[in-house]
Amino acid sequence: MHSILVRKQQLVAFMAVAIKGAVRDRVLGAMVVVGLILLLTTPVVALFSMRHVLALASSYSLSIISLMGLLLTLFIAMGLLARDLEQRQVYTICSLPISRATYLLGKFLGFAIVIFLAVAILGCFSAGALFVLERIHPAERAFAWGGFFIGLWFQYWVLLIVGAITILFSTVATSNFLPLALSVGIYLGSYSSEAVHYFVRTAAGQKELGAAVRLFGNVVYWILPNFSAFDLKAQIIYGVALNGRELLLTQLYAVGYLGVVLVLATLAFARREFF
Amino acid sequence: MLVFVLLLAGTHVELTRVRDARPPQARLGYFPPASVIKALTADQYQFVSQVISLQCLFYFGTLVEIRTQAPDWWQIYRAVYTATRLDPYNMDAYYFAQAVLTWETGMLPQTIQLLEYGFAHRTWDWYLPFYISFDYAFFLKDYEKAGMYLAKAAELKPEVEWYATLAARYYYEGGSTALALAYLQEMIPAARNEAIKKRLVIRAKASAQD
């Protein structure tokens, strides 16, 4: 019981360190600035729409949130371990009676909280701009506010998974560039893997593609996260109905995928030689 | 520092002039197939689709201003096609196709295909069947199909009573100038872009004189 309490305290301490690091880097302040820019530019961009002002505004807002979230995720997740390795703090930590898993998970929790706050800040500014635009240019169909916040939630989970993947690569890589390049590659591939998997199973895919390519398409689909399922932009922008069962499955899939990546990261980190 | 500022200002002004003098065809640019764009832009493809629609609008707007060069309609069509394949719900792309590609481009079948593709996705949107209905009736004189689509528009927008009346008329009557005027009167107030609005007003005036 005592050891669990100690481990919890250690976890919270590492989490706090990760949050303090992000605050020191003025990450949240930067997100407020980006949010303000978003708030001011959304109505301007939306005015270019020929017919559907709110659709263009929401598409623009969600794209900015996604892009900023990705940049922030890569920036923070890359620095989580790299900074401690560079400053040799990890050597001190490893010499203490603290499990490496606690250290890594504590850091990840701190990262998760910072990303949540960043998405929330951007989401609030974006919602403000969309709320005003909806009043000025009412659409035929009411804007799907519920879908908007659900979409942001799943966007957050994409960022958590990308962050966990970056941390996994950081635990084994000796350079900073490799985790970045691999994470970006996986991020891009994860939005296409579902379409590729679908195509290889169609009659055209069976006919046009060789067995090795089909196998590759299948393997990639099962290994990479299926981010297409997390992408609810069409539903948000155009008010298309959300499928509750699909959302539940996606959420459970996200928890499972994140869990697997974090377990692999802790295993890899536990085996890493520092001395 | 002063040297760099002068260099920057001098080249920027000249660069703007040179870029403005490019043939309009070079302005729209090339868009790779939607599948390639989708693979490279991750979850940004809806916004990319919107950007392509806007590029088409700017390209068309520039040509309306210049008036000396004919637009490359195929280039516009390919861009709009890509935009709709990236985001089948992108109403701006369909609106632009209907407003610009139908009248004098000779690409009516392609435009109708685009709109039908859009209606297959935007099943709640009465504008698309309304546009398709008009195209079938006015250009192709296929009143059976026109009536079918207008009946769908009337179903989605029961407030507009004349849709239902006109849909009924389509089944046994030929098209008329009144039809074009009714259609344009629906399109013009909704047009947010001046270049498109101008084009539609010219069409409305021509139809009124027929």
mmCIF file of C-alpha atoms in Angstrom, chain A residues 45-53 55-56 59-60 62-64 66-67 137 140-141 155 187-189 191-192 231-235 237-240, chain B residues 38-47 50 53-54 57-58 87 89-93 95-96 122 124 126-127 131 157 186-187 190-193 196:
data_model
loop_
_atom_site.group_PDB
_atom_site.id
_atom_site.type_symbol
_atom_site.label_atom_id
_atom_site.label_comp_id
_atom_site.label_asym_id
_atom_site.label_seq_id
_atom_site.Cartn_x
_atom_site.Cartn_y
_atom_site.Cartn_z
ATOM 1 C CA VAL A 45 -11.437 33.531 -44.409
ATOM 2 C CA ALA A 46 -15.111 32.566 -44.204
ATOM 3 C CA LEU A 47 -16.150 35.615 -46.246
ATOM 4 C CA PHE A 48 -14.561 34.024 -49.325
ATOM 5 C CA SER A 49 -17.124 31.247 -49.294
ATOM 6 C CA MET A 50 -19.533 31.372 -52.203
ATOM 7 C CA ARG A 51 -22.386 29.640 -50.477
ATOM 8 C CA HIS A 52 -21.521 28.061 -47.166
ATOM 9 C CA VAL A 53 -19.796 30.530 -44.860
ATOM 10 C CA ALA A 55 -18.642 25.321 -43.486
ATOM 11 C CA LEU A 56 -15.542 27.167 -44.635
ATOM 12 C CA SER A 59 -13.145 23.703 -41.873
ATOM 13 C CA TYR A 60 -10.514 26.420 -41.431
ATOM 14 C CA LEU A 62 -10.538 22.633 -37.328
ATOM 15 C CA SER A 63 -7.586 22.498 -39.732
ATOM 16 C CA ILE A 64 -5.695 25.091 -37.704
ATOM 17 C CA SER A 66 -5.288 19.993 -35.952
ATOM 18 C CA LEU A 67 -2.105 21.494 -37.402
ATOM 19 C CA HIS A 137 -24.694 33.978 -41.507
ATOM 20 C CA GLU A 140 -29.902 26.098 -43.426
ATOM 21 C CA ARG A 141 -28.916 23.441 -40.911
ATOM 22 C CA GLN A 155 -8.621 15.139 -32.261
ATOM 23 C CA TYR A 187 0.770 10.404 -38.759
ATOM 24 C CA LEU A 188 0.393 10.835 -42.529
ATOM 25 C CA GLY A 189 0.159 7.097 -43.218
ATOM 26 C CA TYR A 191 -4.956 8.737 -42.339
ATOM 27 C CA SER A 192 -4.548 6.667 -45.518
ATOM 28 C CA ASP A 231 -11.578 12.325 -38.163
ATOM 29 C CA LEU A 232 -15.092 13.691 -37.653
ATOM 30 C CA LYS A 233 -14.612 16.889 -39.632
ATOM 31 C CA ALA A 234 -17.190 16.020 -42.293
ATOM 32 C CA GLN A 235 -19.756 15.314 -39.600
ATOM 33 C CA ILE A 237 -18.721 20.855 -40.779
ATOM 34 C CA TYR A 238 -21.803 19.537 -42.584
ATOM 35 C CA GLY A 239 -23.842 18.354 -39.619
ATOM 36 C CA VAL A 240 -23.838 14.722 -40.739
ATOM 37 C CA LYS B 38 -5.583 12.969 -49.472
ATOM 38 C CA ALA B 39 -2.584 10.764 -48.707
ATOM 39 C CA LEU B 40 -0.291 13.761 -48.291
ATOM 40 C CA THR B 41 -2.524 16.067 -46.308
ATOM 41 C CA ALA B 42 -3.698 13.699 -43.559
ATOM 42 C CA ASP B 43 -6.805 15.261 -41.991
ATOM 43 C CA GLN B 44 -6.471 18.580 -43.832
ATOM 44 C CA TYR B 45 -8.171 17.458 -47.043
ATOM 45 C CA GLN B 46 -11.509 19.200 -46.365
ATOM 46 C CA PHE B 47 -9.727 22.493 -46.003
ATOM 47 C CA GLN B 50 -12.144 24.515 -49.867
ATOM 48 C CA SER B 53 -12.676 25.936 -54.745
ATOM 49 C CA LEU B 54 -11.425 29.380 -53.744
ATOM 50 C CA LEU B 57 -13.137 31.403 -57.859
ATOM 51 C CA PHE B 58 -10.099 33.722 -57.881
ATOM 52 C CA ASP B 87 -14.651 16.629 -49.911
ATOM 53 C CA TYR B 89 -19.867 17.780 -49.158
ATOM 54 C CA ASN B 90 -18.129 20.947 -50.373
ATOM 55 C CA MET B 91 -21.122 23.041 -51.442
ATOM 56 C CA ASP B 92 -18.981 25.927 -52.670
ATOM 57 C CA ALA B 93 -17.500 23.636 -55.341
ATOM 58 C CA TYR B 95 -22.277 26.053 -56.530
ATOM 59 C CA PHE B 96 -19.293 27.271 -58.522
ATOM 60 C CA ARG B 122 -25.635 16.024 -49.440
ATOM 61 C CA TRP B 124 -30.617 16.959 -47.265
ATOM 62 C CA TRP B 126 -32.498 20.962 -51.888
ATOM 63 C CA TYR B 127 -30.193 23.216 -53.924
ATOM 64 C CA TYR B 131 -29.724 22.809 -60.004
ATOM 65 C CA LYS B 157 -37.939 22.303 -49.392
ATOM 66 C CA GLU B 186 -33.163 32.004 -57.053
ATOM 67 C CA MET B 187 -29.430 32.012 -57.795
ATOM 68 C CA ALA B 190 -27.669 33.900 -52.979
ATOM 69 C CA ALA B 191 -24.522 34.728 -54.954
ATOM 70 C CA ARG B 192 -21.920 36.096 -52.523
ATOM 71 C CA ASN B 193 -19.217 36.600 -55.111
ATOM 72 C CA ILE B 196 -20.418 35.118 -60.332
#
